[in-house]
Coordinates of C-alpha atoms in Angstrom, one line a residue:
M1 CA 0.0 0.0 0.0
N2 CA 1.4 3.4 -1.1
I3 CA 1.2 5.6 2.0
V4 CA 1.5 8.8 -0.1
H5 CA -1.5 7.7 -2.3
I6 CA -3.5 6.8 0.7
E7 CA -2.9 10.2 2.3
A8 CA -3.9 11.9 -1.0
A9 CA -7.1 9.7 -1.1
R10 CA -7.9 10.7 2.5
Q11 CA -8.0 14.3 1.4
I12 CA -10.6 13.4 -1.2
I13 CA -12.7 10.8 0.6
D14 CA -14.3 11.8 3.8
N15 CA -17.6 10.9 5.6
A16 CA -19.5 13.2 3.3
T17 CA -18.3 11.1 0.4
T18 CA -19.8 8.1 -1.3
V19 CA -17.3 5.6 -2.8
F20 CA -18.1 3.5 -5.8
W21 CA -15.7 0.6 -5.9
F22 CA -15.1 -0.7 -9.4
R23 CA -14.1 -4.4 -9.7
R24 CA -15.4 -6.6 -12.6
D25 CA -17.8 -3.9 -13.9
L26 CA -15.5 -1.5 -15.7
R27 CA -18.1 0.7 -17.4
L28 CA -20.3 3.7 -16.6
H29 CA -23.3 2.6 -18.7
D30 CA -25.9 0.4 -17.2
N31 CA -23.9 -0.4 -14.1
A32 CA -26.2 -1.4 -11.2
G33 CA -24.0 -0.5 -8.2
L34 CA -22.9 2.8 -9.8
F35 CA -26.5 3.7 -10.5
H36 CA -27.5 3.2 -6.9
A37 CA -24.4 5.1 -5.6
L38 CA -25.1 8.1 -7.9
K39 CA -28.8 8.1 -7.1
N40 CA -28.5 7.7 -3.4
G41 CA -25.4 9.5 -2.6
K42 CA -23.6 12.8 -3.3
N43 CA -19.9 13.5 -3.9
V44 CA -19.4 10.1 -5.5
V45 CA -15.8 9.2 -5.9
P46 CA -15.1 6.1 -8.1
V47 CA -12.2 3.9 -6.9
F48 CA -10.4 1.0 -8.4
I49 CA -8.0 -1.1 -6.3
F50 CA -5.2 -3.2 -7.8
D51 CA -5.5 -6.0 -5.3
T52 CA -2.1 -7.1 -4.3
D53 CA -3.5 -10.3 -2.8
I54 CA -4.4 -11.3 -6.3
L55 CA -1.6 -9.6 -8.3
E56 CA 1.2 -11.1 -6.2
K57 CA 0.0 -14.6 -7.1
L58 CA 0.5 -13.9 -10.8
E59 CA 4.0 -15.2 -11.5
D60 CA 4.2 -14.0 -15.2
K61 CA 4.3 -10.2 -15.2
Y62 CA 3.5 -10.3 -19.0
D63 CA -0.2 -10.8 -18.3
R64 CA -2.8 -9.8 -20.9
R65 CA -5.6 -9.8 -18.3
V66 CA -3.8 -7.1 -16.2
D67 CA -3.2 -5.2 -19.4
F68 CA -6.8 -5.5 -20.4
I69 CA -7.9 -4.1 -17.0
Y70 CA -5.3 -1.3 -17.3
Q71 CA -6.5 -0.2 -20.7
A72 CA -10.1 -0.5 -19.7
L73 CA -9.4 1.7 -16.7
L74 CA -7.6 4.3 -18.8
K75 CA -10.7 4.6 -21.0
L76 CA -12.9 4.8 -17.9
S77 CA -10.7 7.4 -16.4
I78 CA -11.0 9.6 -19.4
E79 CA -14.8 9.3 -19.4
I80 CA -15.1 10.2 -15.7
Q81 CA -12.8 13.2 -16.1
A82 CA -15.0 14.5 -18.9
L83 CA -17.8 14.5 -16.3
G84 CA -15.8 16.6 -13.9
G85 CA -14.7 13.7 -11.6
S86 CA -11.7 11.4 -11.4
L87 CA -11.1 7.7 -11.1
V88 CA -8.9 7.1 -8.0
I89 CA -6.6 4.2 -8.5
L90 CA -5.0 2.6 -5.5
Q91 CA -2.9 -0.5 -5.0
G92 CA -2.8 -2.8 -2.0
V93 CA -4.9 -5.1 0.1
P94 CA -8.5 -3.8 0.0
E95 CA -9.1 -4.3 3.7
D96 CA -6.0 -2.2 4.5
I97 CA -7.0 0.5 2.2
F98 CA -10.5 0.9 3.6
R99 CA -9.2 0.7 7.1
N100 CA -7.3 3.9 6.2
L101 CA -10.2 5.7 4.6
N102 CA -13.3 7.2 6.1
P103 CA -16.1 7.2 3.4
G104 CA -19.7 7.8 4.4
S105 CA -20.6 4.7 2.4
V106 CA -19.2 2.3 -0.2
Y107 CA -21.2 0.9 -3.1
T108 CA -20.1 -1.9 -5.4
N109 CA -21.4 -4.9 -7.3
N110 CA -21.6 -8.6 -6.2
D111 CA -18.8 -11.0 -6.8
Y112 CA -19.5 -14.7 -6.2
E113 CA -16.0 -16.2 -6.0
P114 CA -14.9 -17.5 -2.6
Y115 CA -12.1 -15.1 -2.2
A116 CA -14.3 -12.1 -3.2
L117 CA -17.0 -13.1 -0.7
Q118 CA -14.5 -13.3 2.2
R119 CA -12.9 -10.0 1.1
D120 CA -16.2 -8.2 0.9
Q121 CA -17.2 -9.4 4.3
R122 CA -14.0 -8.2 5.8
V123 CA -14.4 -4.8 4.2
K124 CA -18.0 -4.6 5.3
D125 CA -16.9 -5.3 8.9
I126 CA -14.2 -2.7 8.8
L127 CA -16.7 0.0 7.5
E128 CA -19.3 -0.9 10.1
E129 CA -16.7 -0.2 12.8
K130 CA -16.4 3.3 11.3
N131 CA -20.1 3.7 11.1
S132 CA -19.9 3.6 7.4
S133 CA -22.2 1.5 5.2
F134 CA -21.5 -1.1 2.6
H135 CA -23.9 -1.8 -0.3
S136 CA -23.5 -4.4 -3.0
F137 CA -25.8 -5.1 -6.0
K138 CA -26.4 -7.8 -8.6
D139 CA -24.8 -6.7 -11.9
H140 CA -22.7 -9.5 -13.4
V141 CA -25.5 -11.9 -14.0
I142 CA -29.3 -11.9 -14.5
F143 CA -30.2 -14.3 -11.7
E144 CA -28.0 -15.0 -8.8
K145 CA -27.6 -17.1 -5.6
K146 CA -31.1 -18.5 -4.7
E147 CA -33.2 -16.7 -7.3
V148 CA -33.5 -19.7 -9.6
V149 CA -34.1 -22.8 -7.5
K150 CA -36.3 -25.9 -7.4
E151 CA -39.8 -25.8 -5.8
N152 CA -38.2 -27.1 -2.5
G153 CA -35.6 -24.4 -2.5
D154 CA -32.7 -26.6 -3.6
P155 CA -30.4 -25.4 -6.3
Y156 CA -30.6 -26.9 -9.8
L157 CA -27.6 -29.2 -10.6
V158 CA -28.5 -29.8 -14.2
F159 CA -28.4 -27.0 -16.8
T160 CA -31.6 -27.8 -18.8
P161 CA -34.1 -27.6 -16.0
F162 CA -32.2 -24.6 -14.7
S163 CA -32.4 -22.8 -18.0
K164 CA -36.1 -23.6 -18.4
K165 CA -36.9 -22.1 -15.0
W166 CA -34.5 -19.1 -15.8
K167 CA -36.5 -18.4 -19.0
L168 CA -39.9 -18.6 -17.2
M169 CA -38.7 -16.1 -14.6
L170 CA -37.3 -13.6 -17.1
T171 CA -39.7 -10.7 -17.1
E172 CA -38.9 -7.3 -18.7
F173 CA -37.7 -6.2 -15.3
Y174 CA -34.6 -8.3 -15.0
P175 CA -32.7 -7.3 -18.2
A176 CA -33.8 -3.6 -18.0
S177 CA -30.9 -1.2 -18.1
Y178 CA -29.9 1.2 -15.3
A179 CA -30.0 4.8 -16.4
T180 CA -26.7 5.9 -14.8
K181 CA -26.3 8.9 -17.1
N182 CA -29.2 10.6 -15.4
Y183 CA -27.1 11.0 -12.2
F184 CA -23.6 11.7 -13.5
Q185 CA -23.7 15.2 -11.9
Q186 CA -23.3 13.4 -8.6
F187 CA -19.6 12.6 -9.3
K188 CA -17.4 14.6 -6.9
K189 CA -15.6 17.4 -8.7
I190 CA -11.9 16.7 -8.1
S191 CA -8.7 17.2 -9.9
P192 CA -7.5 14.3 -12.1
W193 CA -5.9 11.5 -10.1
P194 CA -2.5 10.5 -11.4
F195 CA -2.8 7.5 -13.6
P196 CA -0.1 4.9 -12.8
S197 CA 2.0 3.1 -15.4
L198 CA 1.9 -0.7 -15.8
K199 CA 5.5 -0.8 -14.6
E200 CA 4.4 1.0 -11.4
I201 CA 1.8 -1.7 -10.9
G202 CA 4.5 -4.3 -11.4
F203 CA 3.5 -5.6 -14.8
L204 CA 4.7 -5.4 -18.4
K205 CA 3.0 -4.1 -21.5
T206 CA 1.7 -6.9 -23.6
D207 CA 0.6 -7.2 -27.2
F208 CA -3.1 -6.8 -26.2
V209 CA -4.9 -3.9 -27.8
F210 CA -8.2 -2.9 -26.0
K211 CA -11.2 -2.4 -28.2
D212 CA -14.7 -1.6 -27.1
A213 CA -17.2 -4.4 -27.0
L214 CA -18.6 -4.8 -30.5
V215 CA -21.9 -6.7 -30.8
E216 CA -22.0 -8.1 -34.3
K217 CA -25.7 -9.1 -34.8
D218 CA -25.0 -11.1 -38.0
I219 CA -22.7 -13.4 -36.1
I220 CA -25.2 -13.8 -33.3
K221 CA -27.9 -14.6 -35.8
Q222 CA -25.8 -17.4 -37.3
Y223 CA -24.4 -18.5 -34.0
H224 CA -26.4 -21.7 -33.9
S225 CA -24.9 -22.9 -37.2
H226 CA -21.4 -21.4 -37.0
R227 CA -20.3 -21.6 -33.4
N228 CA -18.5 -25.0 -33.6
F229 CA -16.2 -24.2 -36.4
P230 CA -13.0 -22.6 -35.2
A231 CA -11.7 -21.6 -38.7
I232 CA -14.6 -19.1 -39.2
K233 CA -15.7 -16.0 -37.3
G234 CA -18.7 -17.7 -35.7
T235 CA -18.6 -16.5 -32.1
S236 CA -19.2 -13.1 -30.5
R237 CA -15.8 -12.8 -28.8
L238 CA -17.5 -10.9 -26.0
S239 CA -16.4 -13.2 -23.2
V240 CA -13.6 -11.0 -22.0
H241 CA -15.9 -8.0 -21.9
L242 CA -18.4 -10.0 -19.9
R243 CA -15.6 -11.1 -17.6
F244 CA -14.5 -7.6 -16.7
G245 CA -17.9 -5.9 -17.1
T246 CA -16.9 -3.6 -20.0
T247 CA -20.3 -4.6 -21.5
S248 CA -23.7 -5.1 -19.9
I249 CA -25.1 -8.7 -19.5
R250 CA -28.6 -7.1 -19.4
E251 CA -28.3 -5.5 -22.8
L252 CA -26.9 -8.7 -24.3
V253 CA -29.7 -10.8 -22.9
Q254 CA -32.2 -8.3 -24.5
L255 CA -30.5 -8.8 -27.8
A256 CA -30.2 -12.6 -27.5
K257 CA -33.9 -12.9 -26.7
S258 CA -34.8 -11.3 -30.0
I259 CA -32.4 -13.0 -32.4
S260 CA -30.7 -16.2 -31.0
E261 CA -32.0 -18.8 -28.6
T262 CA -28.7 -20.7 -28.8
W263 CA -26.7 -17.6 -27.9
L264 CA -29.1 -16.9 -25.0
N265 CA -28.4 -20.3 -23.7
E266 CA -24.7 -19.6 -23.6
L267 CA -25.4 -16.5 -21.5
I268 CA -27.6 -18.6 -19.2
W269 CA -24.6 -21.0 -18.7
R270 CA -22.7 -18.1 -17.2
D271 CA -25.5 -17.7 -14.6
F272 CA -25.6 -21.5 -14.0
Y273 CA -21.8 -21.7 -13.2
Q274 CA -21.9 -18.6 -11.0
M275 CA -24.8 -20.1 -9.1
L276 CA -23.0 -23.4 -8.6
L277 CA -19.9 -21.7 -7.4
W278 CA -21.9 -19.7 -4.9
H279 CA -23.8 -22.7 -3.6
F280 CA -20.8 -25.1 -3.7
P281 CA -17.6 -23.1 -3.2
Y282 CA -15.6 -26.3 -2.6
V283 CA -15.7 -27.0 -6.4
A284 CA -12.9 -24.4 -6.7
Q285 CA -10.5 -27.0 -5.2
S286 CA -12.2 -30.4 -5.7
A287 CA -14.6 -32.4 -7.8
F288 CA -18.3 -31.6 -7.5
K289 CA -18.9 -35.3 -7.2
P290 CA -16.8 -36.5 -4.3
A291 CA -16.1 -40.0 -5.7
Y292 CA -14.2 -38.5 -8.6
D293 CA -11.6 -37.1 -6.2
H294 CA -10.3 -40.6 -5.9
I295 CA -9.3 -41.0 -9.6
E296 CA -5.7 -42.2 -9.9
W297 CA -4.4 -39.6 -12.3
R298 CA -1.2 -40.4 -14.2
N299 CA 0.0 -36.8 -14.2
D300 CA 2.9 -37.3 -16.6
E301 CA 4.8 -34.0 -16.6
K302 CA 6.4 -34.7 -20.0
E303 CA 3.0 -35.3 -21.6
F304 CA 1.6 -32.3 -19.8
G305 CA 4.4 -30.2 -21.2
A306 CA 3.6 -31.5 -24.8
W307 CA -0.1 -30.5 -24.2
C308 CA 0.8 -27.0 -23.0
E309 CA 3.1 -26.4 -25.9
G310 CA 0.7 -27.8 -28.5
K311 CA 3.0 -30.7 -29.5
T312 CA 0.8 -33.7 -28.9
G313 CA 0.6 -34.9 -32.5
F314 CA -3.1 -34.3 -32.6
G315 CA -3.8 -31.3 -34.9
I316 CA -6.9 -29.8 -33.4
V317 CA -5.5 -30.1 -29.9
D318 CA -2.2 -28.5 -30.8
A319 CA -3.8 -25.7 -32.8
G320 CA -6.0 -24.8 -29.8
M321 CA -3.1 -24.8 -27.4
R322 CA -1.0 -22.7 -29.7
Q323 CA -3.8 -20.2 -30.3
L324 CA -4.2 -19.9 -26.5
N325 CA -0.4 -19.4 -25.9
E326 CA -0.1 -16.8 -28.7
T327 CA -3.3 -14.8 -28.2
G328 CA -4.8 -15.6 -24.8
F329 CA -8.0 -16.9 -26.5
M330 CA -9.2 -20.3 -27.6
H331 CA -12.3 -21.2 -29.5
N332 CA -15.0 -22.8 -27.2
R333 CA -15.3 -26.0 -29.2
V334 CA -11.6 -26.4 -29.1
R335 CA -11.5 -25.7 -25.3
M336 CA -13.7 -28.8 -24.9
V337 CA -11.5 -30.9 -27.1
T338 CA -8.3 -29.9 -25.5
A339 CA -9.7 -30.4 -22.0
S340 CA -11.1 -33.8 -22.8
F341 CA -7.8 -34.8 -24.4
L342 CA -5.8 -33.8 -21.3
T343 CA -8.1 -35.6 -18.8
K344 CA -9.3 -38.6 -20.8
H345 CA -6.4 -39.3 -23.2
L346 CA -3.5 -38.4 -21.0
L347 CA -5.3 -39.1 -17.7
I348 CA -3.9 -35.9 -16.2
D349 CA -5.8 -34.2 -13.4
Y350 CA -8.2 -31.6 -14.7
R351 CA -7.0 -29.1 -12.1
W352 CA -3.6 -29.0 -13.9
G353 CA -5.4 -27.9 -17.1
E354 CA -7.7 -25.6 -15.3
A355 CA -4.8 -23.8 -13.7
Y356 CA -3.0 -23.5 -17.1
F357 CA -6.1 -22.0 -18.7
A358 CA -6.4 -19.7 -15.7
K359 CA -2.9 -18.3 -16.4
K360 CA -3.4 -18.0 -20.2
L361 CA -7.0 -17.0 -20.9
I362 CA -7.7 -13.3 -21.2
D363 CA -11.4 -14.1 -20.4
F364 CA -10.5 -16.3 -17.5
D365 CA -13.5 -16.6 -15.1
L366 CA -13.2 -18.9 -12.1
A367 CA -16.8 -20.2 -12.3
A368 CA -16.9 -20.8 -16.0
N369 CA -13.4 -22.2 -16.2
N370 CA -14.0 -24.6 -13.4
G371 CA -17.4 -25.5 -14.7
G372 CA -16.0 -26.2 -18.2
W373 CA -13.1 -28.3 -16.9
Q374 CA -15.3 -30.4 -14.6
W375 CA -17.7 -30.9 -17.5
A376 CA -15.0 -32.2 -19.7
A377 CA -13.5 -34.4 -16.9
G378 CA -17.0 -35.8 -16.0
T379 CA -16.6 -34.6 -12.4
G380 CA -19.1 -31.7 -12.5
S381 CA -22.7 -31.4 -11.5
D382 CA -24.0 -31.5 -15.1
A383 CA -21.0 -33.0 -16.8
A384 CA -20.4 -35.2 -19.8
P385 CA -20.5 -38.8 -18.6
Y386 CA -17.1 -40.1 -17.7
F387 CA -17.3 -42.7 -20.4
R388 CA -17.8 -40.0 -23.1
V389 CA -14.3 -39.6 -24.6
F390 CA -14.0 -37.1 -27.5
N391 CA -12.1 -38.6 -30.4
P392 CA -9.8 -35.7 -31.4
I393 CA -9.5 -37.1 -34.9
L394 CA -13.2 -37.2 -35.4
Q395 CA -13.6 -33.8 -33.9
Q396 CA -11.1 -32.5 -36.4
E397 CA -12.9 -34.1 -39.3
K398 CA -16.2 -32.8 -38.2
F399 CA -15.3 -29.2 -37.3
D400 CA -12.1 -28.5 -39.3
K401 CA -12.2 -30.9 -42.1
D402 CA -10.2 -28.7 -44.5
E403 CA -7.6 -28.2 -41.8
V404 CA -7.8 -24.4 -42.1
Y405 CA -7.7 -23.7 -38.4
I406 CA -5.0 -26.3 -37.8
R407 CA -2.7 -25.1 -40.4
K408 CA -3.1 -21.5 -39.3
W409 CA -1.7 -22.4 -35.8
V410 CA 0.4 -25.4 -36.7
P411 CA 2.3 -24.6 -39.9
E412 CA 4.4 -27.8 -39.7
Y413 CA 1.3 -30.0 -39.6
G414 CA 1.6 -32.9 -42.0
T415 CA 5.4 -32.6 -42.3
L416 CA 8.2 -34.6 -40.8
Q417 CA 8.8 -31.8 -38.3
Y418 CA 5.4 -32.4 -36.7
P419 CA 5.5 -34.7 -33.7
K420 CA 4.0 -38.2 -33.7
P421 CA 0.9 -38.7 -31.5
V422 CA 1.8 -39.0 -27.9
V423 CA -0.9 -41.5 -27.3
D424 CA -3.1 -44.0 -29.1
H425 CA -6.8 -43.1 -29.0
K426 CA -8.1 -46.6 -28.5
M427 CA -5.6 -47.5 -25.8
A428 CA -6.2 -44.2 -24.0
R429 CA -10.0 -44.6 -24.0
E430 CA -9.7 -48.1 -22.5
R431 CA -7.2 -46.8 -19.9
V432 CA -9.3 -43.9 -18.7
L433 CA -12.5 -46.0 -18.5
R434 CA -10.6 -48.5 -16.2
A435 CA -9.3 -45.6 -14.0
Y436 CA -12.7 -44.0 -13.6
Q437 CA -14.4 -47.3 -13.0
K438 CA -11.9 -48.2 -10.4
A439 CA -12.4 -44.9 -8.5
L440 CA -16.2 -45.2 -8.6
N441 CA -16.3 -49.0 -7.7
T442 CA -13.8 -49.0 -4.9
N443 CA -14.4 -45.7 -3.2
S444 CA -16.9 -46.0 -0.4
S445 CA -18.5 -42.7 -1.2
A446 CA -19.2 -43.6 -4.8
D447 CA -22.9 -44.0 -4.0
N448 CA -22.9 -40.5 -2.6
Q449 CA -22.3 -39.0 -6.0
L450 CA -25.7 -40.3 -7.2
K451 CA -27.3 -37.7 -4.9
F452 CA -26.0 -35.0 -7.2
L453 CA -27.6 -36.4 -10.4

């Protein structure tokens, strides 16, 4: 925590000030928490904290996610300055920062990850000791926590019934936008806060270039037929903007309702995974179905390295991993193929792959990443059955039959320089089925996992 910056912030933020704390909601437009802060408070000071509890765990200082946040904040800062206010950027442990500030109230938006829930509770407790108030609102999803549940109050564990209930509950109220622009005059008029450099934050400039969220309606209209083909531009590429809140989920749902049921379902999956993480925070460390924690993974480091580098000898797998390494993005169909290959063909713990994706994906989101990996591994609440093993060769023939995607990312494909397959599909399938069956048959808690189905 920079003492000089804290002292400067104390001069701006007093008990007559309302703080709006930006986190994963980096926009002014249609921002629920910001709307309530501006409507209910005066002298609103927007704050963003580079949380050192998070940043210090990032070993690679060339991190596109941090650069995305940085560039989004720069844009946000310019917009706020044009309204006469200023975005106050601080760095440190949030609890320490709020312990040294004395705002009248703090407004923010809900975050459902285990660390965030604990952090927010600590901040709330600190503020209450100061007779300050803490207010948090739903902004990242359409429905949260216990809003979409079964008749008996239990959470849904399977996506299809969850999505049906979700759609039945979706009145015009839930995706309605918040008119923040009506209250921009409530920003406190202060001099521009000095904007730090990436180097000062402790990170390096990357090759990422921030662009505003662009909703291409033609792509969304064709999403149902184009989404599985990685060689074409068939997906919205809005996941990173949804992750960091530089676009509004409410406005995207309004659009999806009118032009694409398939794309709407993808947005509902986001709510589903956030709901599961909130109800079952243990999934961040272990399998949703306890019996699957007893699988005897091979965890061959050499084969894991080949997977990470895109040198497995399976074209669509290698293309996906190289796309990820070079750009920080991977096509969704290919994410499923690469995850299935790691867990089923190489019999490597899905948490190894989950952690690697967490380091590389610009759009990394704990709930979605964990949900996707547990789906692929067969360990999740609504997962592919453990005996479903994607054949990467058939996946390639079905979704990249002309090898356009593969040859873009693996130029040596088909030459003597390209590595031979690290594993035989038939052998790998038989091996993984034996491993899963052994875990389920010999583990005394195997029957318990039926309760989750």
